[in-house]
Structures are given as structure tokens and as C-alpha cells.
Short mmCIF file of C-alpha atoms in Angstrom, two decimals:
data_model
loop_
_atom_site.label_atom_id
_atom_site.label_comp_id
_atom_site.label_asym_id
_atom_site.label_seq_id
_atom_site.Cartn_x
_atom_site.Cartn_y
_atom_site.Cartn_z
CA UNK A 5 0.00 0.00 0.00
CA UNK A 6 2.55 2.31 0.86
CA UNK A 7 4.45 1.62 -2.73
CA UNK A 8 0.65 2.17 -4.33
CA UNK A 9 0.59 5.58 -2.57
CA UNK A 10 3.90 6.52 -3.49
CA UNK A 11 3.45 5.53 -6.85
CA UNK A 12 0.11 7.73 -7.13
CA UNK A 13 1.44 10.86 -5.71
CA UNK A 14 4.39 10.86 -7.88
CA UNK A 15 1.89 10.40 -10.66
CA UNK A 16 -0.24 13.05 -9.93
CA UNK A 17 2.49 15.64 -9.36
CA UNK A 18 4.27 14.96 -12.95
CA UNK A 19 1.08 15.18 -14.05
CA UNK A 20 0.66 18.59 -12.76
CA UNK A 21 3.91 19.82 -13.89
CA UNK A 22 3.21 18.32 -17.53
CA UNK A 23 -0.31 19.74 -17.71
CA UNK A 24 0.98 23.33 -17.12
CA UNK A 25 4.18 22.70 -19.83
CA UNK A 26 1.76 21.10 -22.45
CA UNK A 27 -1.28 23.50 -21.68
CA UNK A 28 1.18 26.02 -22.80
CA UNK A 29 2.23 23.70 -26.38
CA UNK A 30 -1.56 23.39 -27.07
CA UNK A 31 -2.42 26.91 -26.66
CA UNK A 32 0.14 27.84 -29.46
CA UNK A 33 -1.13 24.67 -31.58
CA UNK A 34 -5.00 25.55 -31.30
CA UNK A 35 -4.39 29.24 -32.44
CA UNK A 36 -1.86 28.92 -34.97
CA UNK A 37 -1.80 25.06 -35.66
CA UNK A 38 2.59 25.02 -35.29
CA UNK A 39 4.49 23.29 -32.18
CA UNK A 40 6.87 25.95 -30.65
CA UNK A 41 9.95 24.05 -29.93
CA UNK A 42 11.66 27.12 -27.70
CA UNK A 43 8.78 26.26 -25.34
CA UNK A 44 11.49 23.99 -22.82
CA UNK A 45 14.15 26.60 -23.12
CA UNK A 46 11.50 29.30 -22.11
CA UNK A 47 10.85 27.37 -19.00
CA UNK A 48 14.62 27.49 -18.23
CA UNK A 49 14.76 31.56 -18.48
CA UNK A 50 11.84 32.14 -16.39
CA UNK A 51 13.54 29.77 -13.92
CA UNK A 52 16.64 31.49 -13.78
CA UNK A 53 15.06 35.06 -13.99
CA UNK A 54 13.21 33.91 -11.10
CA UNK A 55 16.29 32.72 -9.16
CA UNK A 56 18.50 36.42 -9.93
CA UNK A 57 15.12 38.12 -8.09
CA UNK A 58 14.91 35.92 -5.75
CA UNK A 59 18.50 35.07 -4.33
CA UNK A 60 21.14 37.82 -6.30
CA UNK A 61 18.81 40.77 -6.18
CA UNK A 62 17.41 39.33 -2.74
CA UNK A 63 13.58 40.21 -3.41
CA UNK A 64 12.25 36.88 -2.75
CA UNK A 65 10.55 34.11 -3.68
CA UNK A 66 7.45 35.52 -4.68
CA UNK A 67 8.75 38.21 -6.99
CA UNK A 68 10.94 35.88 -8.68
CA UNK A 69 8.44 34.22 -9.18
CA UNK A 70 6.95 37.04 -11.03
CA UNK A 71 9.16 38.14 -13.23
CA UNK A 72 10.77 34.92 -14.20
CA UNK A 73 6.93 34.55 -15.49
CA UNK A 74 6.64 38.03 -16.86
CA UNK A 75 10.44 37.19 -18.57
CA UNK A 76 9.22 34.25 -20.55
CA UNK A 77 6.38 35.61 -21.57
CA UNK A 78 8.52 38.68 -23.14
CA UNK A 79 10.37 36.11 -24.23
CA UNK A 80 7.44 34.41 -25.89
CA UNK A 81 6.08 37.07 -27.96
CA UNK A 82 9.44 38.59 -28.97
CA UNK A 83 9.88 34.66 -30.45
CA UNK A 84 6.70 35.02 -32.41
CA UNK A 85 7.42 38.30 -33.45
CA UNK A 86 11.17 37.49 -35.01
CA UNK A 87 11.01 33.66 -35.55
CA UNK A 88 7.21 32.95 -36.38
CA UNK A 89 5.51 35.86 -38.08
CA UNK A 90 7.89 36.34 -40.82
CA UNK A 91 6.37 33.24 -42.17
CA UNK A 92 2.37 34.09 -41.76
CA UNK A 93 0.71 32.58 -44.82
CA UNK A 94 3.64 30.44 -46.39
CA UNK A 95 2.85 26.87 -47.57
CA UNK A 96 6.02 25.82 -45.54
CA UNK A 97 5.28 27.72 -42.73
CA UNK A 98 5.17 24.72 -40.26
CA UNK A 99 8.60 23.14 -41.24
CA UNK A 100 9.84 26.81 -41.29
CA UNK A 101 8.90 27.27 -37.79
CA UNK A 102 10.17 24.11 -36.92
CA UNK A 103 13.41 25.23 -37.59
CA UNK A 104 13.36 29.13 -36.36
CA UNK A 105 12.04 27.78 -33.11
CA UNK A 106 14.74 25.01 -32.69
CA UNK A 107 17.08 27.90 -33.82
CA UNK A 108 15.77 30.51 -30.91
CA UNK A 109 15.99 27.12 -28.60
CA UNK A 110 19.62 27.19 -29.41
CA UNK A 111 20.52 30.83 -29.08
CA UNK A 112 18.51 31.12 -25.34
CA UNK A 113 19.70 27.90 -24.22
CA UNK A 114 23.73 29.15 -24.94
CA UNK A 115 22.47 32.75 -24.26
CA UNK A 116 21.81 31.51 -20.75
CA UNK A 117 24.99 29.34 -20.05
CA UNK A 118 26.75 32.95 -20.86
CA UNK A 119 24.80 35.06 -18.76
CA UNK A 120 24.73 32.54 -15.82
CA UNK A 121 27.05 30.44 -15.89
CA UNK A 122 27.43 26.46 -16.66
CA UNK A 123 27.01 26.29 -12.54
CA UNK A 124 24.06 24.49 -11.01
CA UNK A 125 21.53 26.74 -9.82
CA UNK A 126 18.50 25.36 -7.31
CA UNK A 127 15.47 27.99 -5.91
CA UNK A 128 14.32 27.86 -2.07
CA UNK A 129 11.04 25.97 -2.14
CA UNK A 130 8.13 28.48 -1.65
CA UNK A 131 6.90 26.43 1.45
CA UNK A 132 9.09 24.66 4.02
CA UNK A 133 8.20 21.50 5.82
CA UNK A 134 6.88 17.82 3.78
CA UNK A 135 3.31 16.65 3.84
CA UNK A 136 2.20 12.96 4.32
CA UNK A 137 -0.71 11.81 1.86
CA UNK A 138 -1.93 7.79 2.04
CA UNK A 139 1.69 7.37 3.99
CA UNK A 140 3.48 8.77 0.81
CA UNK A 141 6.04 11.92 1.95
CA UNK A 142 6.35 14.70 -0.26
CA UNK A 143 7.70 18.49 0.34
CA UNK A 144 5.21 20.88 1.00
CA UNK A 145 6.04 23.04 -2.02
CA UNK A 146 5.79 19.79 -4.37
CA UNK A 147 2.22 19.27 -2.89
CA UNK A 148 1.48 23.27 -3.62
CA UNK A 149 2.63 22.73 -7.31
CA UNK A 150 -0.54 19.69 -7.63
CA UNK A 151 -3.00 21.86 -5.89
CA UNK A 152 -1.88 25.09 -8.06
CA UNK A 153 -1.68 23.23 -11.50
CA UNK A 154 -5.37 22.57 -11.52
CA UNK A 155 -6.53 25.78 -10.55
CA UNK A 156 -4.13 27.33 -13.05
CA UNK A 157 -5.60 25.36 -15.72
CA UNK A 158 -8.88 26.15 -14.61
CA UNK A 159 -8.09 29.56 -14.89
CA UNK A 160 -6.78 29.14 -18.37
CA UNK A 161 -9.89 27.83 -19.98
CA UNK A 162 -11.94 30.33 -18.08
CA UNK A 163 -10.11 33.14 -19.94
CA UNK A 164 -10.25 31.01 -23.30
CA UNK A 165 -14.42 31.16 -23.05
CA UNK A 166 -15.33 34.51 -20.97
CA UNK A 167 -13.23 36.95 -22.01
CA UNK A 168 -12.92 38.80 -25.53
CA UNK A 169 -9.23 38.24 -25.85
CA UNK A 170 -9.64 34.46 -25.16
CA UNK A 171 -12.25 33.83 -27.35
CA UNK A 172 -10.48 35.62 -29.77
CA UNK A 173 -7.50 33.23 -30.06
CA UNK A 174 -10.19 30.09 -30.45
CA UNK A 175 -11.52 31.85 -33.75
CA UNK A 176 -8.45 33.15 -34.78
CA UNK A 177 -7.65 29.02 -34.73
CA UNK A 178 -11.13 28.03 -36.01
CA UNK A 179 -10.74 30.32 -39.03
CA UNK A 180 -8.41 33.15 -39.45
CA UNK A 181 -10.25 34.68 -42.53
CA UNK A 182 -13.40 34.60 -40.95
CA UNK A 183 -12.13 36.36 -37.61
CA UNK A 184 -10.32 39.09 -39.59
CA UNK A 185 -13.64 39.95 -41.36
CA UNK A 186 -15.33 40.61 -38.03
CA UNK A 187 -12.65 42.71 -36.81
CA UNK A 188 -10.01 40.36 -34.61
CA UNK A 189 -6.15 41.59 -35.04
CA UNK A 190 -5.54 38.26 -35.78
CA UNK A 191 -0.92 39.40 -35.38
CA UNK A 192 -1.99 40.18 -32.04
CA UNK A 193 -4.25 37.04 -31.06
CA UNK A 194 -1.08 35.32 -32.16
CA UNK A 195 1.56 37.19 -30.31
CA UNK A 196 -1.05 36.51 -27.38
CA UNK A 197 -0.66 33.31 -27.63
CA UNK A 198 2.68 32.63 -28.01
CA UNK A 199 3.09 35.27 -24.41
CA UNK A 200 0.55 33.27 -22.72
CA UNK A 201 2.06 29.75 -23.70
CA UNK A 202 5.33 31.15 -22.67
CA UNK A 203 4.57 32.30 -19.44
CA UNK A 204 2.89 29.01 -18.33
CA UNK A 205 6.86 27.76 -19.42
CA UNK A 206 8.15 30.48 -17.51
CA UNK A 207 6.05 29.89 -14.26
CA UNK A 208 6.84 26.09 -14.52
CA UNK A 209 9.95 26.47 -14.50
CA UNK A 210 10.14 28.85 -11.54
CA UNK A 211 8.21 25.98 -9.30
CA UNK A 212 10.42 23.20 -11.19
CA UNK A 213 13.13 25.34 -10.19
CA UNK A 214 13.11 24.44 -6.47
CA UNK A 215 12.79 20.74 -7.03
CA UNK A 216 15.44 20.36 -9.35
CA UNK A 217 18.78 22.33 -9.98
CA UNK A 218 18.51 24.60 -12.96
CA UNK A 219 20.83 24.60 -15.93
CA UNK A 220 20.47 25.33 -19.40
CA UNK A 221 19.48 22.52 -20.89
CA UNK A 222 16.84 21.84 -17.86
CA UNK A 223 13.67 22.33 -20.61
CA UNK A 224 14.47 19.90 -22.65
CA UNK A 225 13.16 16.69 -21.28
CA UNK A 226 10.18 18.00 -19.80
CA UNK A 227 9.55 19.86 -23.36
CA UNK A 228 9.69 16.17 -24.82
CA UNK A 229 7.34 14.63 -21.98
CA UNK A 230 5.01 17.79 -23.02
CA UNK A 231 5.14 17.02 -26.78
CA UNK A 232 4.17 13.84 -25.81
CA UNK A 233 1.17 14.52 -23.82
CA UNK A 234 -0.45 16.91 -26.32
CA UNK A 235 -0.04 14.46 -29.11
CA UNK A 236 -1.06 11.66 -26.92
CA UNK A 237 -4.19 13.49 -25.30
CA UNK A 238 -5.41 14.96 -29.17
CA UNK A 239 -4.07 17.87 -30.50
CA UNK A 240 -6.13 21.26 -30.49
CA UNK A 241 -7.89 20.49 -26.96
CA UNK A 242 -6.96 22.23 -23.69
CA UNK A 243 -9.03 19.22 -21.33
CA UNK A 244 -7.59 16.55 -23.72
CA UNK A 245 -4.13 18.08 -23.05
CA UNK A 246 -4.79 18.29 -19.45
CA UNK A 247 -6.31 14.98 -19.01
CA UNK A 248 -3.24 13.37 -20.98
CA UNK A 249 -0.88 14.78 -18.88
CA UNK A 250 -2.07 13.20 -15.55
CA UNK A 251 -2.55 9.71 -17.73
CA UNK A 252 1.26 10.54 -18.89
CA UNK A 253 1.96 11.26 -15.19
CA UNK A 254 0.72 8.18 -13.47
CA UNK A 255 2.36 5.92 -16.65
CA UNK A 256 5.36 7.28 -16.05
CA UNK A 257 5.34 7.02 -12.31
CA UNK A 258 4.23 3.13 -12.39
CA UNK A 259 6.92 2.20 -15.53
CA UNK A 260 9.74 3.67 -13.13
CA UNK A 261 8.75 1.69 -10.61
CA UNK A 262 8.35 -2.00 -12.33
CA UNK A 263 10.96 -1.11 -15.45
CA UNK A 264 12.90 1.68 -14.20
CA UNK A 265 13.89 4.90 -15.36
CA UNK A 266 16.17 3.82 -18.68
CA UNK A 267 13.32 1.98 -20.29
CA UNK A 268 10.53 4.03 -19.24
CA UNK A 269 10.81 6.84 -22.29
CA UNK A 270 11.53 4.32 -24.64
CA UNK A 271 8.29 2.56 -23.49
CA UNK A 272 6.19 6.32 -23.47
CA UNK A 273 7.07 6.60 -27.19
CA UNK A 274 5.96 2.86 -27.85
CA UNK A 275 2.24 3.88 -26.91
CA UNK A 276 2.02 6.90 -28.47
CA UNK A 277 2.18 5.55 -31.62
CA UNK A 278 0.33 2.40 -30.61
CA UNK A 279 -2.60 5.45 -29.41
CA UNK A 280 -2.00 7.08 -32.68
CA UNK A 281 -2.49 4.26 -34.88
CA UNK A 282 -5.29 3.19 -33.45
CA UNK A 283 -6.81 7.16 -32.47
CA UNK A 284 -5.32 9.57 -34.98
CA UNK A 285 -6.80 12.01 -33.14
CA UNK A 286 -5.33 11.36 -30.06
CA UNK A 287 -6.40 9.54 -26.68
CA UNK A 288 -9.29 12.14 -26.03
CA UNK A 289 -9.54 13.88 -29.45
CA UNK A 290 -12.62 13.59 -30.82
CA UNK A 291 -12.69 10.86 -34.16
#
């Protein structure tokens, strides 16, 4: 029982950090139907902006918090601006931003070992102290992350259906013609999108930031595990992408227990494509 528990709450907290990394991957896909392949290194900048507020500068936690968020998202719309819109309406436009995203990947991820250093790098955790759930241990800050991701998502999908600007970006990617003839900037639902995916990267990083040492390559698995659970939960749907996650989550936790941690990628990749042969669409995408 105690392994069971373990198991679970592992699960359900690499679910919640996947769900806000591949909420972020979706949002990008649903409004302008390309993957954004800077998304892991714009997790690492707003977790090292976060950590030069927070223990450098000497502001705190909180604030780091803040602006490592505020940083990616910069970040993310100054991508979409140089790497992504050049390309608007070209019939190679999603190999071309294949390839300017991988490229901005590059130049942040070696931007950052400049500017910091190749030195590990870990944030204080943003409350002290473990919690004990079903006789399974985990820190106090790791069980904040599970209760936040949820409401974060939450809040995500509210803005997507109440607000203007949110329901903007779902007819900018139902039909871009269509919402330019009723009067939606559709360059500006897109640089939304791209800020908002990043800073869901940036904040992620920032909580991943005190749970595991920060470097400059620190985006790239979990930018893997998130491609993973949007193309695995169906492309183009925020619940799909969140549900997948905390499927990918609990999958993972159980194949590192009974296989171990070598075989459990190769394993992740195996059904994917076994889901996508079988549900083009996706796990939860609709047929």
C-alpha cells in the first residue's frame, strides 16, 4: 500500500507539472496550428530570472516568481514576433517554424549558459516542511505545485471562453479569414498566444526550479514529456491536453517503478504511436 501511494502521488504531481508545460504547447497549436519548440528553453529563463530576483537581487521568492513569469512571456512574444511571423501565410510555414524555433531554442539555451554560468543553480522551495498523503512523503512546495496546476488550468480555460481576448484566439484558430472579417487583429491574437504559452513555461519552471537544480538545458526533457502529452491526449484540446498529462503522469510514475527509469521513455514513445495508430486524433480527441 505504501508503494501504491507513493506511486500515485508521484503520478499526480508529474502530471501537474506536464499539464501546465503542455497547456502552454496546445495553446500555441490551437491558435496557430505550429508546435513551438523554444517552449522547454522558455521554462529554463523564467527559472533562472526567477532565481537572480529571488536570491542575487534578494527580493524573494514571490517576486521571482513574477518576473521569471513576466520574462518568458517577453520572451514568448518577442519569439513570435522574429522567428514565427515572418512566415504568416507560407505553404512551408510549419517546417519553417520548426526550424526558427529550434534555432531561438539554441541561441537562449547558450544565451543563458553565458549570462549565468554552466554552474548548477536550485530555488528555495516556496513552502518549508513535507506533507504525508496515504503514507506517501512529499515536500510541501511539491504538494502546492498539484494543488496550483489545476486551478491554473482552470483559470486558463476560463479566460479562453469569458473573455474577448480568449475567445479571440479560439476563432483566430477556427478560421483566421473569418475572424479578420469581423474585426479580430488576428498578429496580435497570435503574439497573445505565443506570451501566454510562454509564461505558463516560464512559471513552470520557476516551481520546477526548487525541485530540481537549474541549468540550461533543464527544458528539454520536460519539453519532450510535453510534446508527448499533447499528441497523446489529441491535439487542439486544452481538457484533452490536461487529461493526458495526468494519464502521462501516473504511466510514467508506475513504468519507473516496475521497469525503471532507462526503459521508461523508450516505453512512453511505444504507446504513443500504438494510441495514434489506433486514435489519430489522439487519446481524447474527438474521431
Amino acid at each position: 500500500m505504501a508503494s501504491m501511494a507513493a506511486i500515485l502521488v508521484s503520478g499526480v504531481l508529474l502530471g501537474s507539472l506536464y499539464a501546465l508545460m503542455a497547456s502552454g504547447l496546445s495553446v500555441v497549436w490551437t491558435t496557430l496550428g505550429v508546435f513551438n519548440f523554444a517552449h522547454g528553453a522558455l521554462m529554463m529563463i523564467g527559472a533562472y530570472v526567477a532565481w537572480t530576483v529571488s536570491e542575487p537581487a534578494g527580493l524573494g521568492l514571490i517576486p521571482g516568481i513574477v518576473a521569471g513569469t513576466a520574462a518568458a512571456a517577453l520572451c514568448g512574444v518577442l519569439i513570435e514576433y522574429l522567428l514565427v511571423r515572418p512566415f504568416y501565410g507560407s505553404r512551408h510555414m510549419l517546417l519553417a517554424t520548426c526550424m526558427t524555433t529550434l534555432a531561438g531554442m539554441i541561441v537562449l539555451e547558450k544565451g543563458a549558459q553565458i549570462v549565468w554560468g554552466a554552474r548548477l543553480k536550485q530555488l528555495p522551495r516556496l513552502v518549508g516542511g513535507d506533507v504525508s498523503i496515504f503514507g506517501a512523503t512529499i515536500s510541501a512546495h511539491e504538494a502546492l505545485i498539484v494543488v496550483l496546476a489545476p486551478v491554473v488550468l482552470l483559470a486558463l480555460w476560463r479566460f479562453t471562453v469569458v473573455t474577448n481576448r480568449g475567445r479571440s484566439l479560439r476563432a483566430v484558430g477556427q478560421n483566421q479569414d473569418a475572424a479578420a472579417l469581423i474585426g479580430i487583429d488576428v498578429p496580435v491574437a497570435f503574439a497573445t498566444a505565443f506570451g501566454l504559452s510562454a509564461a505558463l513555461a516560464g512559471l513552470t519552471g520557476a516551481l520546477l526550479g526548487s525541485i530540481r537544480f537549474i541549468t540550461p538545458e533543464m527544458g528539454s526533457g520536460p519539453l519532450v514529456k510535453a510534446m508527448i502529452v499533447v499528441i497523446f491526449g489529441g491535439l487542439g484540446s486544452l481538457g484533452a491536453t490536461a487529461g493526458a498529462a495526468y494519464v502521462i503522469g501516473l504511466l510514467e510514475a508506475v513504468l519507473v517503478f516496475w521497469v525503471g527509469l532507462y526503459w521508461t521513455p523508450f516505453i512512453l514513445f511505444v504507446l504513443m504511436i500504438v494510441v495514434l495508430v489506433f486514435r489519430p486524433n489522439g487519446l481524447f480527441g474527438r474521431s
